[in-house]
Amino acid sequence: MATVLMCRRLPRLSRVAAVSTTAGCGSGGSERGKEEEENTGTTTIQLLSPRDYRVSYNPSAYARGRAASQQCVGRDGGRAQGGTEAAPKTFPAAASRTLPPIRSTAPPEPRPSTLLQQTILATLSAEGEKEKWEVHDSKEDPRAFQKGRPEYGALSCSSPEPSQPLSEEEGDALLGSVAACEGHPGVLADCFRRLSCLPAPRRAELPSEPAFGALCGGASRAVGLFSTPELLDVLKACVSLALPPAHPLLDACEAELCRRAWDMQLEQLLLAADCWRCLERSVPSFLGILFSFANLHWRELTLPQFVQLVYIIGEGRRAPADLAQKVESAILKHLDSFTLEELGTICLGLFKSVSGISDHVMRRIADRVSLQMEDMSTYALVNVLKMLRYTRMDHLPLLKELGKVIPERIPTVNIQGIMHITLTYSSLHYFDEGVLAAVATSLPSKVSYCRSKDAAKFLWSFGCLDYEPPNEEEFYSSLVKQIHRKLHEFRKFPEHLLTALLGLAFVKRFPEELIDYALREEFVQKTKASKYELSKDLFTLGKSVEIECPTYGGNRLPPQLYQELTEMALNFAEQEIYVRPEIVEATSLLESMLGGSEYVKNHMILPHTRSSDLEVRLATDGRPVPFNFRAPAAATKRRDVGVSLTDDLMAQLVKGGAHNWPPMEVESGARTHSQERGDGAGRPCSHGALAAGATSQGDPKLGCYPGAPPCLPQPREVRLALQVSNRNHYCYGSKRLLGLHCLKRRQLQLQGYVVVELPFWEWFPLLRRTRSEKLSYLHYKVFDPALLPTAG
């Protein structure tokens, strides 16, 4: 294990204190910041290769066990969308300062002139690639489903150790007779079969030996003379012998298999595809033929053949469109006959290939899993959760059962599995404190195994659900430090850094050094080259830092970019948000109740939070104040038709007993309605959320436009931000606000607004009631004495 003496400055982590209209959020105002700064400049011994790591070429997110990896090393393929498990990426050149190579590789050589030189060069290239990866050695086997039925023996190359092993002396003798095998394809194939029975250490040495290179050359020249079973035997032997994916013999085998594929049986095609998978070789042409062949012979597929086909589809990251309907039909046909491991494999195959699946089929799968979850391996269960997340399926029986089963398993699950479990909860907006607490407890000891993607998803998931665990200091500090260690990876995947920082911002944490890095020009340019749309995330992060961290002195986004992003947000709101029926109705009724459109403004007070607000202003005596002078001129005549607030009226509103009010003060069917004065998550703010002194000077910029009458500042007024919420603002089936909306309400308060919510569970049912009932409800919400400075 390599060791290096490092002297480095630990990250500075700003933690926003309780929301206040006066207090800033400097890094020195929190326990977290102090703890980090106390360690600044210390000298530490850092282990570069954490214990239990191993070097492995292109491993899957769930690396197979050591025994399985010696025989069949899986191929993960490229990175897929939607959180799909992806092959680890190469470290950029800058990473070499942190992770020195384990062994030196041979320098590049001129193009080899012999097959032996090609073999040696391909082997050295593969070894060089191995040095770039480090991965947690998981106990999960992604091919465990093949052990459930004997039929998979003919469909896969995951065979057990040979019953008749070959001794090293016999192997050497066999290699010495290679010259006599030339021109005899049957003898060549038998040589490969027998050499694959050598002990594993001896097999690992073969690719670099001249005699083996000569054997491969003879097989390449005779590849067209092999019978199909012989050719498949050679391919299976190549798996056991661990030939590198770019080996010349594999080039010849692939070309020959593509040539004769239409004359092969489906069983043979599936076996060849499994061999390519284990050899980690990309064979798109061969897979295309396999899928076309399967499409023509769909009715002939047995259950094991179907599962193996879906497995291959997933590993190849390709989903033939013409097979989608047939896959669903086959799932429904065999649903009760699949083993639980096979069911997990099917879900993983669909997820990796980004294949759609109907809600009906996914619900049927979830129904079965929820009844047998305790008997299911964690690996298979996580695969089902991936597909549940992909289809956005809110299957309560499964999620509730998961909350009973998974917490005790968390300590034994590898880091990628824990990440996918956590991400499922946040993606479905389903809050389960038992599961999240178990994750938070287990994570710090495993954090060194996190890829940049994993750390980012953990931070996003906890922030999205607005959950800070009991060990929050240890949990967050360990992840932030891991983000620093993996900073080089964000040059290639900038989306992960923004994901992490937004997740932290949701829970009022702002690591200043990371923010400074994310807002520098160089990184912003990298986000533009990403395949994801990241401008909204930059917008949210940049503006959040401006509002919540006034002492921040690092990089900021340029004003021109802010202007462009604001215009984009407002244009989107004009088309998609302002026109929503529940918002249009609330706006219209408020205008009617208060005396005109100049008393209400439906707009985005904070465009970077991506949702609208209904702004209303009240004088200290409770009367509405006009401020929206963009209103039509005709509407200004109704400026002073606001409703006067009296103690008698409020008593009647609270008791709900009046039925003889004037038209704008009609009967109140109002129940006791909660008022948003806290931090948006049910926790009251210590400063009273502006309730006792929420006054502000009128902002001349708000509601003004060129040519409009001047917006004169009011001596004392309360600015209300009415939130017309919907189900997507809350955790599933609860009144727990999601992180983004907690952030928005917190920032509105910092900007001098009093947040008043029209919660969907109150407002939506009222949309079907009479106009007078809706008006009385809005009147109760707006004219609450507790909102005024003189309250109390």
Short mmCIF file of C-alpha atoms in Angstrom, two decimals, residues 332-509:
data_model
loop_
_atom_site.label_atom_id
_atom_site.label_comp_id
_atom_site.label_asym_id
_atom_site.label_seq_id
_atom_site.Cartn_x
_atom_site.Cartn_y
_atom_site.Cartn_z
CA LEU A 332 -46.20 -11.38 -17.55
CA LYS A 333 -46.19 -14.92 -18.91
CA HIS A 334 -43.40 -16.17 -16.63
CA LEU A 335 -43.83 -13.79 -13.68
CA ASP A 336 -44.78 -16.46 -11.15
CA SER A 337 -42.07 -18.85 -12.40
CA PHE A 338 -39.07 -16.51 -12.19
CA THR A 339 -36.74 -16.94 -9.25
CA LEU A 340 -36.21 -13.74 -7.26
CA GLU A 341 -32.67 -13.46 -8.65
CA GLU A 342 -33.99 -13.75 -12.19
CA LEU A 343 -36.52 -11.04 -11.47
CA GLY A 344 -33.72 -8.77 -10.27
CA THR A 345 -31.70 -9.53 -13.39
CA ILE A 346 -34.63 -8.64 -15.65
CA CYS A 347 -35.08 -5.30 -13.87
CA LEU A 348 -31.38 -4.55 -14.14
CA GLY A 349 -31.34 -5.42 -17.83
CA LEU A 350 -34.26 -3.09 -18.52
CA PHE A 351 -32.70 -0.34 -16.40
CA LYS A 352 -29.26 -0.49 -17.98
CA SER A 353 -30.67 -0.48 -21.49
CA VAL A 354 -32.96 2.46 -20.62
CA SER A 355 -35.98 0.41 -21.65
CA GLY A 356 -39.45 1.61 -20.92
CA ILE A 357 -41.89 -0.63 -19.13
CA SER A 358 -45.58 -0.11 -18.51
CA ASP A 359 -46.88 0.79 -15.07
CA HIS A 360 -48.96 -2.39 -15.09
CA VAL A 361 -45.96 -4.69 -15.57
CA MET A 362 -43.83 -2.80 -13.04
CA ARG A 363 -46.62 -2.95 -10.48
CA ARG A 364 -46.97 -6.69 -10.98
CA ILE A 365 -43.23 -7.13 -10.39
CA ALA A 366 -43.37 -4.92 -7.30
CA ASP A 367 -46.37 -6.86 -5.98
CA ARG A 368 -44.41 -10.09 -6.04
CA VAL A 369 -41.24 -8.58 -4.59
CA SER A 370 -43.09 -6.97 -1.68
CA LEU A 371 -44.41 -10.41 -0.66
CA GLN A 372 -41.03 -12.21 -0.83
CA MET A 373 -38.53 -9.47 -0.03
CA GLU A 374 -36.93 -11.23 2.92
CA ASP A 375 -35.92 -14.13 0.66
CA MET A 376 -34.36 -11.86 -1.96
CA SER A 377 -30.68 -11.02 -2.13
CA THR A 378 -29.84 -7.36 -1.63
CA TYR A 379 -28.30 -7.20 -5.08
CA ALA A 380 -31.50 -8.39 -6.78
CA LEU A 381 -33.59 -6.12 -4.57
CA VAL A 382 -31.52 -3.07 -5.46
CA ASN A 383 -31.98 -3.89 -9.14
CA VAL A 384 -35.76 -3.86 -8.68
CA LEU A 385 -35.46 -0.50 -6.92
CA LYS A 386 -33.55 0.91 -9.88
CA MET A 387 -36.41 0.07 -12.19
CA LEU A 388 -38.96 1.31 -9.67
CA ARG A 389 -37.11 4.61 -9.67
CA TYR A 390 -36.90 4.70 -13.45
CA THR A 391 -40.66 4.21 -13.85
CA ARG A 392 -41.48 6.61 -10.97
CA MET A 393 -43.64 3.92 -9.41
CA ASP A 394 -45.05 4.78 -5.98
CA HIS A 395 -45.62 1.24 -4.77
CA LEU A 396 -46.37 1.68 -1.07
CA PRO A 397 -46.44 -2.01 -0.05
CA LEU A 398 -42.93 -2.49 -1.43
CA LEU A 399 -41.58 0.73 0.12
CA LYS A 400 -43.07 -0.08 3.52
CA GLU A 401 -41.69 -3.61 3.46
CA LEU A 402 -38.35 -2.24 2.34
CA GLY A 403 -38.29 -0.04 5.43
CA LYS A 404 -38.54 -3.19 7.56
CA VAL A 405 -35.99 -5.30 5.68
CA ILE A 406 -33.25 -3.02 4.43
CA PRO A 407 -31.93 -1.11 7.50
CA GLU A 408 -30.33 -4.19 9.06
CA ARG A 409 -28.75 -5.10 5.72
CA ILE A 410 -27.17 -1.67 5.10
CA PRO A 411 -23.88 -2.45 6.94
CA THR A 412 -23.21 -5.40 4.61
CA VAL A 413 -24.15 -3.66 1.33
CA ASN A 414 -21.43 -2.15 -0.83
CA ILE A 415 -21.34 1.59 -1.40
CA GLN A 416 -22.95 1.60 -4.85
CA GLY A 417 -25.83 -0.49 -3.54
CA ILE A 418 -26.39 1.89 -0.63
CA MET A 419 -26.31 4.81 -3.04
CA HIS A 420 -29.01 3.29 -5.25
CA ILE A 421 -31.20 2.51 -2.23
CA THR A 422 -30.88 6.09 -1.00
CA LEU A 423 -31.43 7.55 -4.45
CA THR A 424 -34.63 5.52 -4.84
CA TYR A 425 -36.09 7.16 -1.74
CA SER A 426 -35.19 10.67 -2.85
CA SER A 427 -36.30 10.13 -6.47
CA LEU A 428 -39.69 8.90 -5.30
CA HIS A 429 -39.80 11.64 -2.62
CA TYR A 430 -40.45 8.95 -0.04
CA PHE A 431 -39.16 9.69 3.45
CA ASP A 432 -38.23 6.81 5.75
CA GLU A 433 -36.13 7.97 8.67
CA GLY A 434 -35.17 4.42 9.68
CA VAL A 435 -33.56 3.70 6.32
CA LEU A 436 -31.86 7.10 6.04
CA ALA A 437 -30.49 6.87 9.58
CA ALA A 438 -29.07 3.42 8.85
CA VAL A 439 -27.40 4.78 5.72
CA ALA A 440 -25.96 7.76 7.57
CA THR A 441 -24.60 5.57 10.34
CA SER A 442 -22.90 3.16 7.94
CA LEU A 443 -21.57 5.65 5.40
CA PRO A 444 -18.64 7.40 7.14
CA SER A 445 -16.70 4.14 7.51
CA LYS A 446 -17.20 3.37 3.80
CA VAL A 447 -16.89 6.86 2.38
CA SER A 448 -13.42 6.18 0.92
CA TYR A 449 -15.09 3.76 -1.51
CA CYS A 450 -17.37 6.48 -2.92
CA ARG A 451 -16.91 7.57 -6.49
CA SER A 452 -17.64 11.24 -7.17
CA LYS A 453 -21.04 10.16 -8.42
CA ASP A 454 -21.82 8.22 -5.24
CA ALA A 455 -20.87 11.07 -2.90
CA ALA A 456 -22.92 13.51 -4.96
CA LYS A 457 -26.00 11.28 -4.96
CA PHE A 458 -25.82 10.80 -1.20
CA LEU A 459 -25.66 14.54 -0.60
CA TRP A 460 -28.46 15.19 -3.08
CA SER A 461 -30.71 12.51 -1.61
CA PHE A 462 -30.39 13.68 1.98
CA GLY A 463 -30.75 17.30 0.93
CA CYS A 464 -33.72 16.59 -1.31
CA LEU A 465 -35.55 14.93 1.60
CA ASP A 466 -34.36 17.69 3.97
CA TYR A 467 -32.97 15.16 6.40
CA GLU A 468 -30.04 15.74 8.72
CA PRO A 469 -29.23 12.49 10.54
CA PRO A 470 -28.23 12.16 14.20
CA ASN A 471 -24.56 11.94 13.16
CA GLU A 472 -24.91 14.88 10.78
CA GLU A 473 -21.50 16.39 11.53
CA GLU A 474 -19.62 13.17 10.82
CA PHE A 475 -21.86 12.31 7.88
CA TYR A 476 -21.54 15.61 6.05
CA SER A 477 -17.89 16.27 6.83
CA SER A 478 -16.86 12.82 5.57
CA LEU A 479 -18.72 13.31 2.28
CA VAL A 480 -17.39 16.84 1.75
CA LYS A 481 -13.84 15.60 2.29
CA GLN A 482 -14.45 12.80 -0.21
CA ILE A 483 -15.70 15.36 -2.72
CA HIS A 484 -12.38 17.19 -2.27
CA ARG A 485 -10.44 13.96 -2.83
CA LYS A 486 -12.42 13.24 -6.01
CA LEU A 487 -12.30 16.77 -7.35
CA HIS A 488 -10.33 15.68 -10.40
CA GLU A 489 -13.26 13.48 -11.50
CA PHE A 490 -15.58 16.48 -11.76
CA ARG A 491 -13.60 17.81 -14.69
CA LYS A 492 -15.14 15.03 -16.72
CA PHE A 493 -18.47 14.87 -14.87
CA PRO A 494 -19.29 18.44 -13.77
CA GLU A 495 -22.92 17.51 -13.17
CA HIS A 496 -21.94 15.50 -10.10
CA LEU A 497 -20.31 18.48 -8.37
CA LEU A 498 -23.37 20.65 -8.91
CA THR A 499 -25.57 17.82 -7.66
CA ALA A 500 -23.51 17.60 -4.47
CA LEU A 501 -23.43 21.34 -3.85
CA LEU A 502 -27.17 21.75 -4.34
CA GLY A 503 -27.84 18.88 -1.97
CA LEU A 504 -25.69 20.67 0.61
CA ALA A 505 -27.39 24.02 -0.05
CA PHE A 506 -30.80 22.49 0.64
CA VAL A 507 -29.69 21.79 4.22
CA LYS A 508 -27.94 25.18 4.63
CA ARG A 509 -24.38 24.00 4.08
#
